[in-house]
Coordinates of C-alpha atoms in Angstrom, one line a residue:
P1332 CA 22.9 -0.2 4.1
F1333 CA 22.6 -2.6 7.0
R1334 CA 19.2 -2.7 8.8
R1335 CA 18.0 -4.8 11.7
C1336 CA 15.4 -7.4 11.1
L1337 CA 12.7 -6.6 13.7
P1338 CA 9.4 -8.4 14.3
G1339 CA 6.8 -7.2 11.8
R1340 CA 9.5 -5.9 9.5
F1341 CA 8.1 -7.9 6.5
P1342 CA 4.9 -6.7 5.0
A1343 CA 2.0 -9.1 4.8
G1344 CA 2.8 -11.8 2.3
G1345 CA 6.6 -11.1 2.4
G1346 CA 6.3 -7.8 0.4
A1347 CA 4.0 -5.5 -1.4
S1348 CA 5.5 -6.1 -4.8
P1349 CA 7.8 -8.5 -6.7
G1350 CA 11.4 -7.9 -5.7
Q1351 CA 10.7 -5.9 -2.6
V1352 CA 12.1 -8.8 -0.5
V1353 CA 14.3 -11.6 -2.0
A1354 CA 15.5 -14.4 0.3
L1355 CA 18.8 -16.3 -0.3
D1356 CA 19.8 -19.6 1.2
T1357 CA 22.0 -22.6 0.5
T1358 CA 21.5 -26.2 1.4
P1359 CA 23.2 -29.5 0.4
L1360 CA 21.4 -31.1 -2.6
P1361 CA 20.1 -34.5 -1.3
V1362 CA 20.9 -36.3 -4.5
K1363 CA 24.2 -37.6 -5.6
V1364 CA 25.3 -36.4 -9.0
R1365 CA 28.3 -37.3 -11.2
E1366 CA 30.9 -34.6 -11.8
S1367 CA 31.9 -34.1 -15.4
V1368 CA 35.7 -34.8 -15.2
F1369 CA 36.1 -38.3 -13.9
G1370 CA 32.4 -39.3 -13.4
D1371 CA 32.7 -39.8 -9.7
P1372 CA 29.5 -39.4 -7.6
V1373 CA 29.7 -36.2 -5.5
S1374 CA 27.5 -34.0 -3.4
V1375 CA 26.7 -30.5 -4.6
M1376 CA 25.2 -27.4 -2.9
L1377 CA 21.9 -25.8 -4.1
T1378 CA 21.5 -22.0 -3.6
I1379 CA 18.2 -20.4 -4.5
A1380 CA 16.8 -16.8 -4.6
L1381 CA 13.1 -16.7 -3.6
D1382 CA 10.8 -13.7 -4.1
L1383 CA 8.7 -13.5 -0.9
F1384 CA 5.8 -11.8 -2.6
T1385 CA 5.1 -14.2 -5.4
H1386 CA 7.1 -17.2 -4.0
S1387 CA 8.9 -17.4 -7.4
I1388 CA 12.3 -19.1 -7.5
V1389 CA 13.8 -16.3 -9.6
A1390 CA 17.4 -17.8 -9.6
F1391 CA 19.3 -20.8 -8.4
R1392 CA 22.8 -22.2 -8.7
L1393 CA 24.5 -25.6 -8.2
T1394 CA 28.1 -25.6 -6.9
L1395 CA 30.4 -28.5 -6.4
V1396 CA 31.7 -27.1 -3.1
S1397 CA 30.2 -24.6 -0.7
D1398 CA 29.3 -21.4 -2.5
T1399 CA 31.6 -18.5 -2.4
S1400 CA 31.1 -14.7 -2.5
V1401 CA 31.5 -14.6 -6.3
D1402 CA 28.8 -17.2 -6.6
I1403 CA 26.4 -15.2 -4.5
A1404 CA 27.2 -12.0 -6.4
M1405 CA 26.5 -13.8 -9.7
L1406 CA 23.2 -15.3 -8.3
L1407 CA 22.0 -11.7 -7.6
R1408 CA 22.8 -10.8 -11.2
D1409 CA 20.8 -13.8 -12.4
V1410 CA 17.8 -12.4 -10.6
M1411 CA 18.0 -9.4 -12.9
L1412 CA 18.6 -11.3 -16.1
P1413 CA 15.8 -12.9 -18.2
L1414 CA 16.1 -16.7 -18.4
P1415 CA 16.7 -17.8 -22.0
M1416 CA 14.5 -20.5 -23.5
R1417 CA 16.4 -23.9 -23.7
E1418 CA 16.4 -26.8 -26.1
G1419 CA 13.3 -29.0 -25.6
W1420 CA 11.2 -26.3 -23.9
D1421 CA 7.8 -25.8 -25.6
G1422 CA 5.9 -22.6 -26.2
D1423 CA 3.9 -23.0 -22.9
M1424 CA 7.2 -22.2 -21.1
E1425 CA 7.8 -18.9 -22.9
W1426 CA 7.1 -15.4 -21.3
P1427 CA 3.3 -15.4 -20.6
Y1428 CA 2.8 -12.3 -18.5
P1429 CA 0.3 -9.6 -19.7
G1430 CA 1.2 -6.0 -20.4
V1431 CA 4.5 -6.8 -22.0
P1432 CA 4.5 -9.0 -25.1
A1433 CA 6.9 -11.9 -25.4
A1434 CA 8.3 -10.4 -28.7
L1435 CA 9.1 -7.1 -27.0
V1436 CA 10.9 -8.8 -24.1
A1437 CA 12.8 -11.0 -26.6
Q1438 CA 13.8 -7.9 -28.6
F1439 CA 15.3 -6.3 -25.5
A1440 CA 16.9 -9.4 -24.2
G1441 CA 18.2 -10.7 -27.5
H1442 CA 16.7 -14.1 -27.1
R1443 CA 13.4 -15.8 -26.3
V1444 CA 12.6 -15.5 -22.6
A1445 CA 11.2 -18.2 -20.4
A1446 CA 8.2 -17.9 -18.1
L1447 CA 10.2 -16.7 -15.0
P1448 CA 10.1 -13.2 -13.5
F1449 CA 13.2 -11.0 -13.5
F1450 CA 13.6 -7.7 -11.7
A1451 CA 16.0 -5.7 -9.7
P1452 CA 15.9 -6.8 -6.0
E1453 CA 15.1 -4.0 -3.5
T1454 CA 15.9 -5.9 -0.3
V1455 CA 18.0 -9.0 0.1
T1456 CA 17.6 -11.1 3.3
T1457 CA 20.0 -13.9 4.2
D1458 CA 21.2 -15.8 7.2
H1459 CA 24.6 -15.3 8.9
G1460 CA 26.6 -17.7 6.7
S1461 CA 30.1 -16.6 5.9
P1462 CA 29.5 -16.2 2.1
Y1463 CA 26.6 -13.8 2.8
K1464 CA 28.5 -11.6 5.2
N1465 CA 31.6 -11.4 3.0
H1466 CA 32.7 -7.8 2.2
H1467 CA 32.6 -8.7 -1.5
V1468 CA 28.9 -9.7 -1.4
V1469 CA 28.1 -6.5 0.6
E1470 CA 29.9 -4.4 -2.0
A1471 CA 28.0 -6.3 -4.8
E1472 CA 24.7 -5.6 -3.2
R1473 CA 25.6 -1.9 -2.9
T1474 CA 26.4 -1.9 -6.6
L1475 CA 23.0 -3.3 -7.4
G1476 CA 21.3 -0.8 -5.1
C1477 CA 20.0 -3.5 -2.7
N1478 CA 19.2 -3.1 1.0
I1479 CA 20.7 -5.8 3.3
L1480 CA 18.2 -7.3 5.7
A1481 CA 19.9 -9.9 7.8
A1482 CA 17.7 -12.5 9.5
R1483 CA 17.7 -12.7 13.3
T1484 CA 19.9 -15.4 14.9
L1485 CA 17.9 -18.5 15.8
R1486 CA 14.7 -17.1 14.2
P1487 CA 13.8 -19.4 11.3
T1488 CA 10.5 -17.6 10.8
D1489 CA 12.4 -14.7 9.2
K1490 CA 13.2 -17.0 6.2
F1491 CA 10.3 -19.5 6.5
A1492 CA 9.3 -19.2 2.9
V1493 CA 12.7 -20.3 1.5
E1494 CA 12.9 -23.1 4.0
R1495 CA 9.5 -24.4 2.9
A1496 CA 10.7 -24.0 -0.7
F1497 CA 13.6 -26.4 -0.1
S1498 CA 11.1 -28.9 1.5
A1499 CA 8.8 -28.7 -1.5
I1500 CA 11.7 -29.2 -3.9
N1501 CA 12.7 -32.3 -2.0
S1502 CA 9.2 -33.9 -1.9
L1503 CA 8.0 -32.9 -5.4
L1504 CA 11.2 -33.6 -7.3
L1505 CA 14.4 -34.7 -5.7
E1506 CA 13.1 -37.7 -3.8
H1507 CA 12.0 -39.3 -7.1
L1508 CA 15.5 -39.2 -8.6
L1509 CA 18.2 -41.8 -8.6
G1510 CA 20.9 -41.2 -6.0
F1511 CA 18.5 -39.6 -3.5
T1512 CA 20.2 -39.6 -0.1
G1513 CA 17.4 -38.1 2.1
A1514 CA 17.7 -36.8 5.6
D1515 CA 18.8 -40.2 7.1
V1516 CA 19.5 -43.8 6.1
A1517 CA 15.8 -44.7 6.2
D1518 CA 15.1 -42.4 3.2
R1519 CA 17.8 -43.6 0.9
G1520 CA 18.6 -46.7 -1.1
A1521 CA 21.3 -49.3 -0.4
D1522 CA 23.9 -47.5 -2.4
P1523 CA 23.0 -43.9 -3.5
E1524 CA 26.5 -43.3 -5.0
A1525 CA 26.2 -46.3 -7.3
D1526 CA 22.6 -45.2 -8.2
A1527 CA 23.8 -41.7 -9.2
A1528 CA 23.1 -41.2 -12.9
L1529 CA 22.7 -37.4 -13.6
T1530 CA 25.7 -35.1 -14.2
M1531 CA 25.8 -31.6 -12.7
S1532 CA 24.7 -30.0 -16.0
Q1533 CA 21.8 -32.5 -16.4
M1534 CA 20.7 -31.8 -12.9
E1535 CA 20.8 -28.1 -13.5
H1536 CA 18.8 -28.4 -16.6
L1537 CA 16.3 -30.7 -14.8
I1538 CA 15.8 -28.2 -11.9
A1539 CA 15.4 -25.3 -14.4
T1540 CA 12.8 -27.2 -16.3
W1541 CA 10.9 -28.1 -13.2
V1542 CA 11.0 -24.5 -11.8
V1543 CA 9.6 -23.0 -15.0
K1544 CA 7.1 -25.7 -15.8
I1545 CA 5.9 -27.0 -12.4
W1546 CA 6.8 -24.6 -9.6
Q1547 CA 5.8 -21.4 -11.3
N1548 CA 2.3 -22.8 -12.1
R1549 CA 1.7 -24.7 -8.8
I1550 CA -1.2 -23.5 -6.6
L1551 CA 0.2 -21.9 -3.5
G1552 CA -2.5 -23.1 -1.1
E1553 CA -2.0 -21.5 2.4
Y1554 CA 0.5 -19.1 0.9
A1555 CA -2.2 -17.3 -1.1
P1556 CA -2.3 -13.5 -0.6
A1557 CA -4.5 -12.0 2.0
W1558 CA -6.2 -9.7 -0.6
G1559 CA -7.6 -12.7 -2.5
P1560 CA -9.3 -15.0 0.0
G1561 CA -10.6 -18.2 -1.5
E1562 CA -8.8 -17.6 -4.8
D1563 CA -6.2 -20.0 -6.3
H1564 CA -2.9 -18.3 -7.0
S1565 CA 0.4 -19.6 -8.4
P1566 CA 3.7 -17.6 -8.5
N1567 CA 2.9 -16.8 -12.2
S1568 CA -0.6 -15.5 -11.4
L1569 CA 0.7 -13.4 -8.5
F1570 CA 3.3 -11.8 -10.8
A1571 CA 0.8 -11.1 -13.5
A1572 CA -1.6 -9.5 -10.9
A1573 CA 1.3 -7.3 -9.7
M1574 CA 2.0 -6.2 -13.3
Q1575 CA -1.6 -5.2 -13.8
Q1576 CA -1.7 -3.2 -10.5
G1577 CA 1.7 -1.5 -10.6
G1578 CA 3.1 -2.1 -14.1
F1579 CA 6.5 -3.6 -14.9
A1580 CA 9.8 -1.9 -15.3
L1581 CA 11.5 -3.6 -18.2
Q1582 CA 15.1 -3.2 -17.1
I1583 CA 17.7 -5.6 -18.4
P1584 CA 21.2 -4.9 -17.0
R1585 CA 24.1 -4.4 -19.4
P1586 CA 26.6 -7.3 -19.9
E1587 CA 29.4 -5.2 -18.3
L1588 CA 27.6 -5.7 -14.9
Y1589 CA 29.6 -8.9 -14.7
Y1590 CA 32.8 -6.9 -14.2
G1591 CA 31.2 -4.5 -11.7
L1592 CA 30.3 -7.4 -9.4
L1593 CA 33.7 -8.9 -9.2
K1594 CA 36.1 -8.4 -6.3
A1595 CA 37.8 -5.0 -6.4
H1596 CA 41.6 -4.5 -5.7
Y1597 CA 43.0 -1.0 -5.2
V1598 CA 46.6 -1.0 -6.4
R1599 CA 49.2 1.2 -8.1
I1600 CA 50.4 0.5 -11.6
H1601 CA 54.1 -0.3 -12.1
P1602 CA 55.4 1.3 -15.3
R1603 CA 57.0 -1.9 -16.6
R1604 CA 55.5 -4.9 -14.8
G1605 CA 51.8 -3.9 -14.6
V1606 CA 49.7 -4.6 -11.5
K1607 CA 50.2 -7.2 -8.7
I1608 CA 47.0 -9.0 -7.7
G1609 CA 47.1 -11.8 -5.1
G1610 CA 50.8 -12.3 -5.5
L1611 CA 50.8 -12.5 -9.3
W1612 CA 51.6 -9.8 -11.9
Y1613 CA 49.3 -8.9 -14.7
H1614 CA 50.0 -6.7 -17.7
A1615 CA 48.5 -5.5 -21.0
V1616 CA 49.5 -2.9 -23.6
V1617 CA 47.0 -0.5 -22.3
L1618 CA 49.0 -0.1 -19.1
D1619 CA 51.9 1.3 -21.0
D1620 CA 50.1 4.6 -21.3
P1621 CA 52.0 7.2 -19.3
R1622 CA 48.8 8.5 -17.7
F1623 CA 48.5 5.3 -15.7
H1624 CA 52.0 5.6 -14.3
V1625 CA 50.9 8.4 -11.9
P1626 CA 48.5 8.2 -9.0
S1627 CA 44.8 8.2 -10.0
T1628 CA 42.4 11.0 -9.1
R1629 CA 40.6 8.7 -6.6
G1630 CA 40.3 10.1 -3.1
G1631 CA 39.3 8.8 0.3
R1632 CA 40.5 5.5 1.7
H1633 CA 42.1 4.3 -1.5
E1634 CA 43.5 7.7 -2.5
G1635 CA 45.7 7.7 -5.7
K1636 CA 45.1 4.0 -6.5
W1637 CA 43.6 2.3 -9.5
V1638 CA 40.8 -0.3 -9.2
I1639 CA 41.3 -3.8 -10.7
R1640 CA 38.6 -6.5 -10.7
S1641 CA 39.4 -10.2 -10.4
D1642 CA 37.4 -13.5 -10.6
R1643 CA 38.8 -15.9 -8.0
R1644 CA 37.6 -18.8 -10.1
D1645 CA 39.9 -18.0 -13.0
R1646 CA 43.2 -16.3 -12.1
R1647 CA 44.6 -16.2 -15.6
T1648 CA 43.2 -12.7 -16.2
V1649 CA 42.0 -9.6 -14.3
F1650 CA 40.0 -6.7 -15.6
F1651 CA 40.8 -2.9 -15.7
Q1652 CA 38.3 -0.1 -16.4
D1653 CA 39.7 3.1 -17.8
D1654 CA 38.3 6.2 -16.2
M1655 CA 38.3 8.0 -19.6
E1656 CA 36.3 5.1 -21.2
P1657 CA 33.9 3.8 -18.4
D1658 CA 32.1 1.5 -20.8
R1659 CA 35.2 -0.4 -21.8
W1660 CA 37.0 -3.1 -19.8
H1661 CA 40.5 -4.2 -20.6
V1662 CA 41.7 -7.7 -20.0
L1663 CA 45.0 -8.0 -18.2
R1664 CA 46.8 -11.4 -18.7
W1665 CA 49.0 -13.0 -16.1
S1666 CA 52.6 -12.3 -17.0
G1667 CA 53.5 -16.0 -16.6
V1668 CA 51.3 -17.0 -19.5
P1669 CA 53.4 -17.5 -22.7
P1670 CA 52.5 -15.0 -25.4
E1671 CA 52.1 -17.8 -28.0
G1672 CA 49.6 -19.9 -26.3
E1673 CA 47.2 -20.6 -23.4
I1674 CA 47.2 -22.7 -20.2
P1675 CA 44.2 -24.2 -18.4
A1676 CA 42.4 -22.0 -15.9
F1677 CA 43.5 -22.1 -12.3
S1678 CA 41.7 -20.7 -9.3
D1679 CA 42.9 -18.6 -6.3
R1680 CA 43.6 -21.8 -4.4
A1681 CA 45.9 -23.0 -7.1
A1682 CA 47.6 -19.6 -7.1
E1683 CA 48.1 -19.8 -3.4
A1684 CA 49.6 -23.3 -3.8
L1685 CA 51.9 -22.0 -6.5
L1686 CA 53.3 -19.2 -4.3
A1687 CA 53.7 -21.6 -1.4
E1688 CA 55.6 -24.0 -3.6
A1689 CA 57.8 -21.2 -4.9
R1690 CA 58.6 -20.2 -1.3
R1691 CA 59.3 -23.8 -0.3
R1692 CA 61.8 -24.1 -3.1
G1693 CA 63.5 -20.9 -2.3
L1694 CA 62.7 -19.3 -5.7
A1695 CA 63.1 -15.6 -6.1
P1696 CA 61.8 -15.1 -9.7
R1697 CA 62.6 -12.0 -11.6
S1698 CA 59.3 -12.4 -13.5
D1699 CA 56.2 -14.5 -13.2
A1700 CA 57.4 -16.4 -16.4
E1701 CA 59.8 -18.3 -14.1
L1702 CA 56.8 -19.5 -12.1
L1703 CA 55.2 -21.1 -15.1
P1704 CA 57.1 -24.5 -14.8
V1705 CA 56.0 -24.7 -11.1
L1706 CA 52.4 -24.1 -12.0
L1707 CA 52.5 -26.7 -14.8
E1708 CA 53.8 -29.2 -12.4
L1709 CA 51.0 -28.5 -10.0
L1710 CA 48.4 -28.7 -12.8
G1711 CA 49.8 -31.7 -14.4
S1712 CA 51.0 -33.4 -11.2
A1713 CA 53.8 -36.1 -11.4
I1714 CA 51.4 -38.7 -12.7
P1715 CA 51.5 -39.4 -16.5
V1716 CA 48.5 -38.2 -18.3
A1717 CA 47.6 -41.7 -19.5
L1718 CA 47.2 -42.8 -15.8
W1719 CA 45.2 -39.9 -14.6
P1720 CA 41.9 -41.6 -13.7
T1721 CA 43.5 -44.7 -12.2
Q1722 CA 46.5 -43.5 -10.2
M1723 CA 45.0 -40.3 -8.7
T1724 CA 43.7 -40.3 -5.2
K1725 CA 40.1 -39.3 -4.4
R1726 CA 41.3 -36.0 -3.0
E1727 CA 43.2 -35.2 -6.2
R1728 CA 40.3 -36.1 -8.4
S1729 CA 38.0 -33.9 -6.2
R1730 CA 40.4 -31.0 -6.5
R1731 CA 40.5 -31.2 -10.3
S1732 CA 36.7 -31.6 -10.5
R1733 CA 36.2 -28.5 -8.4
Q1734 CA 38.6 -26.6 -10.6
H1735 CA 36.8 -27.7 -13.7
A1736 CA 33.4 -26.8 -12.3
Q1737 CA 34.6 -23.3 -11.3
T1738 CA 36.1 -22.7 -14.7
E1739 CA 32.8 -23.7 -16.4
A1740 CA 30.9 -21.3 -14.0
A1741 CA 33.3 -18.4 -14.7
A1742 CA 33.0 -19.0 -18.5
A1743 CA 29.2 -19.1 -18.3
D1744 CA 29.0 -15.9 -16.3
R1745 CA 31.5 -14.0 -18.5
A1746 CA 29.8 -15.2 -21.8
P1747 CA 27.3 -12.2 -22.1
A1748 CA 30.1 -9.7 -21.4
A1749 CA 32.4 -11.4 -24.0
A1750 CA 29.6 -11.5 -26.5
S1751 CA 29.2 -7.7 -26.2
G1752 CA 32.7 -7.3 -27.7
R1753 CA 34.2 -5.8 -24.6
G1754 CA 35.5 -8.9 -22.8
R1755 CA 37.1 -12.2 -23.5
D1756 CA 35.5 -15.5 -22.8
A1757 CA 37.3 -18.1 -20.7
E1758 CA 38.5 -21.3 -22.2
V1759 CA 36.7 -24.4 -20.9
L1760 CA 38.3 -27.8 -21.5
A1761 CA 37.1 -31.3 -20.8
W1762 CA 39.6 -33.3 -18.7
P1763 CA 41.2 -35.2 -21.7
E1764 CA 41.8 -31.9 -23.6
Q1765 CA 43.0 -30.3 -20.3
A1766 CA 45.5 -33.1 -19.8
R1767 CA 46.8 -32.8 -23.4
T1768 CA 47.0 -29.0 -23.0
V1769 CA 49.0 -29.3 -19.8
Q1770 CA 51.4 -31.8 -21.4
D1771 CA 51.8 -29.6 -24.5
R1772 CA 52.5 -26.5 -22.3
V1773 CA 55.1 -28.6 -20.3
D1774 CA 56.8 -29.7 -23.6
A1775 CA 56.7 -26.1 -25.0
D1776 CA 58.2 -24.7 -21.8
R1777 CA 61.0 -27.2 -21.7
H1778 CA 61.8 -26.5 -25.4
R1779 CA 61.8 -22.8 -24.8
R1780 CA 64.2 -23.1 -21.8
R1781 CA 66.4 -25.5 -23.8
E1782 CA 66.6 -23.0 -26.6
A1783 CA 67.4 -20.2 -24.3
A1784 CA 70.2 -22.2 -22.6
T1785 CA 71.9 -23.1 -25.8
A1786 CA 71.5 -19.8 -27.5
G1787 CA 74.9 -18.6 -29.0
R1788 CA 76.6 -21.9 -28.6
R1789 CA 74.8 -24.2 -30.9
P1790 CA 76.6 -27.6 -30.9
A1791 CA 78.1 -28.9 -34.2
P1792 CA 76.1 -31.7 -35.9
P1793 CA 77.5 -35.2 -35.6
P1794 CA 79.6 -36.6 -38.5
R1795 CA 78.0 -38.8 -41.1
L1796 CA 78.0 -42.5 -40.7
G1797 CA 81.4 -43.9 -42.0
E1798 CA 83.0 -40.5 -42.3
V1799 CA 86.0 -41.5 -40.1
L1800 CA 86.7 -44.7 -42.1
R1801 CA 86.6 -42.8 -45.4
R1802 CA 89.1 -40.3 -44.0
R1803 CA 91.6 -43.0 -42.8
T1804 CA 91.4 -45.5 -45.7
L1805 CA 94.8 -46.2 -47.5
F1806 CA 93.1 -47.0 -50.8
L1807 CA 91.7 -43.6 -51.4
L1808 CA 93.6 -41.8 -54.2
P1809 CA 94.3 -38.1 -53.9
L1810 CA 92.2 -35.9 -56.1
D1811 CA 93.3 -33.2 -58.5
E1812 CA 91.6 -30.1 -57.3
D1813 CA 91.7 -28.6 -60.8
E1814 CA 89.5 -31.2 -62.4
P1815 CA 85.7 -30.5 -62.2
E1816 CA 84.9 -34.2 -62.1
A1817 CA 87.1 -34.7 -59.1
V1818 CA 85.5 -31.8 -57.3
A1819 CA 82.0 -33.1 -58.0
R1820 CA 83.0 -36.6 -56.7
S1821 CA 84.5 -35.1 -53.6
E1822 CA 81.3 -33.2 -52.9
E1823 CA 79.3 -36.4 -53.4
R1824 CA 81.5 -38.2 -50.9
R1825 CA 81.1 -35.4 -48.4

């Protein structure tokens, strides 16, 4: 689906209808925010999806680190999903477009819908950043039916609208916030990190409110369409005009689209151990079916293999789709997770560190359950839980904050699929609960290993206090075993 971006490729105004061309780009957010684990001031990345016809910011994401392929794939899904109304939003921010009543849209979506367009993107244009050229993103765009229109190298005019959108966000919103860093030292305060007051979730809510209430109703000025000279148009008015001219296709994707946009792994199923994804084994009862122990009917490059989907932000589970039941996804749990409990989520980076540590120790585990103590050491570190915020280095705190942010993002993306009854939501813990969970899992694992080591040779209980003296005393008269009173007194002494 690749096409070259030639001069004049874009129609006038960036497209002839909403969704014909959607531009994606990422930039560092010029405002310091506080991460939700330790409260340290950090820098985050802002990724937006801009419709070039209406200049609507149809989706955006904040990530604690540089966005990955799964973040871009989920951003494209957000373009197709109606934005729910949030707490504190008034009726003026609800779906206002003519032709489709707000009640009808809310009935299809299952919730009240905010005043932000949603549609299936036809063409996606990006720069040449590594997350956008990733094979996972290309496959996700194919799944959505998008054309890939890469911008020309060193041609900023191919994405001029999204660059101007970033400048407008800075001048209209971000530079008025505490912790603004600006482009150089002349634009910032004396200590932006100390001025940082907003958390990532608060910043995300603020930007969403500003986009729906301000940006979508702001007069475009020189970006007004050529067919309306002298008229004042906003992104909302342009979308309403497009609905009146060409109608609106009310298409809301199914919740299972989340699984279809995850990274695919083509593997064979082991009859007893399950599937091996990224060095870890995953299993579920559904894999015990004998029809999965033979090669699949798939042909081509991955002939005879089964497809497994994984979310790199949460490696505790992977997802398997049965060919006989295409509407149902099965959750495969990591074999190292104990059956009686849960452990905090860990990303692919933690999984790579786990496997590297196992190789360094020379471990050759017979099952992934033997890797659980190593993972708990990596998650809990050697620092006592009570000293976490004070004794950790800045690098260690950043790593834990990044892991927590990725877990929250994975849980939020999986929530619609889990609500449909065909998936399982991720567990999101704040850092005190996560610390206690890690400590509880460490204690439970030690107790389980101790019970397994002493099975069959349980030690005898120690004698009662003073038992030796009572046995050796010279003043103890012998008992007549035939007398019931003597037997009772003997039992009491014992």
